[in-house]
Coordinates of N, CA and C in Angstrom, one line a residue:
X1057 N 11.0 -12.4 9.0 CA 10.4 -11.6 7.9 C 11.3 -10.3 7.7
X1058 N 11.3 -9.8 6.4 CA 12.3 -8.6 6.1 C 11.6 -7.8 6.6
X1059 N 12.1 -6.6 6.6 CA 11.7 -4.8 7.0 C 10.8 -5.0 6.2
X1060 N 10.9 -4.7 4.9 CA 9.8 -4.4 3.7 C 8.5 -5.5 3.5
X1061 N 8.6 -7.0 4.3 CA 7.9 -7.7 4.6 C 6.7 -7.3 5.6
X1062 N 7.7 -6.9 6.5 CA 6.6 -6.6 8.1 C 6.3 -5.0 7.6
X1063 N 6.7 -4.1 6.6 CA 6.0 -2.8 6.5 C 5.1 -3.8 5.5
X1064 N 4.8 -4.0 4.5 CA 3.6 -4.6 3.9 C 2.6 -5.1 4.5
X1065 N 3.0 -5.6 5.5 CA 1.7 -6.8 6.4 C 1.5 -5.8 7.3
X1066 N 2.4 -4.6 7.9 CA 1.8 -3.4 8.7 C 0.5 -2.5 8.0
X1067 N 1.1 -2.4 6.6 CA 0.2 -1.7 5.7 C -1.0 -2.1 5.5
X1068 N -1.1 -3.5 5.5 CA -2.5 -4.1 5.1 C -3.6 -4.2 6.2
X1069 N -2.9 -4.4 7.2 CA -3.8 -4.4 8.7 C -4.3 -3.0 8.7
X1070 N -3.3 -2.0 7.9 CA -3.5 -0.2 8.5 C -4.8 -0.4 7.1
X1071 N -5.0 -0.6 6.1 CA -5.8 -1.1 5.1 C -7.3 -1.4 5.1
X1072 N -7.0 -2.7 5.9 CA -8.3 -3.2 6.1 C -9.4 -2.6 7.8
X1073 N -8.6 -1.7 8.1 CA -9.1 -1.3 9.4 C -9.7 0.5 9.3
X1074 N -8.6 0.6 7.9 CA -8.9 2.0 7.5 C -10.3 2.5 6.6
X1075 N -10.9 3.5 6.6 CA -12.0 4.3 6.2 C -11.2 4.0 4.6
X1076 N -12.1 3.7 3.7 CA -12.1 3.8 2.4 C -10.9 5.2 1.6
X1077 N -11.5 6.4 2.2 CA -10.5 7.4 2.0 C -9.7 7.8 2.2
X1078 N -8.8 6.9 3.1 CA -7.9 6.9 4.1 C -6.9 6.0 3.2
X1079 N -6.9 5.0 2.7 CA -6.4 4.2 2.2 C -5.4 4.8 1.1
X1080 N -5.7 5.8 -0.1 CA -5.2 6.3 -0.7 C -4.0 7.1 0.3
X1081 N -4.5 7.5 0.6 CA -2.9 8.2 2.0 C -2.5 7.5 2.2
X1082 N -2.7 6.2 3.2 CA -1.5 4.9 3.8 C -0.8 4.6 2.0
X1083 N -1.5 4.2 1.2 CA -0.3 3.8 0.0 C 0.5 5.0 -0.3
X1084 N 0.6 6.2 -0.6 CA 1.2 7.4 -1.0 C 2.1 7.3 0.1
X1085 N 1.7 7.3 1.8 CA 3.2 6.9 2.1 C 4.1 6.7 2.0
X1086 N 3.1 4.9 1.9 CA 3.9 3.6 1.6 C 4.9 4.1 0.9
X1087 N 4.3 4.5 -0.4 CA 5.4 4.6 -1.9 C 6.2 5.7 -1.8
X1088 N 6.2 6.1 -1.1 CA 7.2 7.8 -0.7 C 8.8 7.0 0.4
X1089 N 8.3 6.0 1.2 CA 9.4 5.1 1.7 C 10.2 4.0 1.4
X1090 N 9.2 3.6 0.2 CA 9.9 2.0 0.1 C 9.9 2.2 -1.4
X1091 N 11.0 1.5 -2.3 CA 11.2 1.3 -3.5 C 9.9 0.9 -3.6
X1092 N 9.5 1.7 -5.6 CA 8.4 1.3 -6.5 C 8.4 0.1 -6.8
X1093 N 9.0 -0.6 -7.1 CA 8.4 -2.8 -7.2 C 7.8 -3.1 -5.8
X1094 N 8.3 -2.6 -4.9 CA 7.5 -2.8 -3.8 C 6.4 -2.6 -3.8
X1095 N 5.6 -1.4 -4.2 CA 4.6 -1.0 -4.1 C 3.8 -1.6 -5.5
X1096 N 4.6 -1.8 -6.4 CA 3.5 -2.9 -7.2 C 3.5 -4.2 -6.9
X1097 N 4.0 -4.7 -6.1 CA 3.7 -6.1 -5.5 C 2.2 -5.7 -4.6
X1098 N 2.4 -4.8 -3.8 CA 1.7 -4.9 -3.2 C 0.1 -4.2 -3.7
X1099 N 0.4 -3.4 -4.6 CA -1.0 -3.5 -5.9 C -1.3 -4.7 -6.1
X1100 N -0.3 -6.0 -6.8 CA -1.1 -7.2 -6.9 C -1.3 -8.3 -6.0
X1101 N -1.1 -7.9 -4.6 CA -1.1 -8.7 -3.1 C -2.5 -8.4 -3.4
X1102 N -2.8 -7.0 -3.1 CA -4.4 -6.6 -2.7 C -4.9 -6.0 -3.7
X1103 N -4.8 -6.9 -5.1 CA -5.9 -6.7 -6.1 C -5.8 -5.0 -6.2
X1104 N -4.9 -4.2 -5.9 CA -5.5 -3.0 -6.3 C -5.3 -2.4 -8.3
X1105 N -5.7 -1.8 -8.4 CA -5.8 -1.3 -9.7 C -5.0 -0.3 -9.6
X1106 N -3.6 0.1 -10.1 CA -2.6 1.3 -10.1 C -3.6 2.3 -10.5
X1107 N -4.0 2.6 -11.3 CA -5.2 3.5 -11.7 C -5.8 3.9 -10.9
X1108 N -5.9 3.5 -10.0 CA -6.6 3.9 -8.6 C -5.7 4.7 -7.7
X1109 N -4.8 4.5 -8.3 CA -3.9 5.8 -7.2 C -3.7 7.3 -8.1
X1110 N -3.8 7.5 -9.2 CA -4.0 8.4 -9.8 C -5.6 9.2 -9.4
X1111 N -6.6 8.5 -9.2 CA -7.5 9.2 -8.9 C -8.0 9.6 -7.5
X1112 N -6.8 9.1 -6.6 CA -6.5 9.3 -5.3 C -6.6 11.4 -4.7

């Protein structure tokens, strides 16, 4: 699996384990380390709504 593979699947585990409000911080990370296509892949991995990070 690539780096940006196993940080995605790190991210989602950190995701589904994390408090609701917490979530908006692990993505802002996320997207502060890894190229932006990355991070819209992974908006449409887990259904999120980009929109929803503006209201983060």
């Amino acid at each position: 699996m690539t780096r940006t593979g196993e940080s995605i699947r790190s991210l989602m585990e950190q995701l589904a384990s994390d408090h609701p409000s917490e979530r908006c911080e692990a993505i802002e990370a996320f997207a502060q380390r890894r190229h932006p296509r990355a991070v819209r892949i992974l908006h449409k991995a887990l259904l999120f709504d980009p929109s929803d990070l503006v209201r983060c």
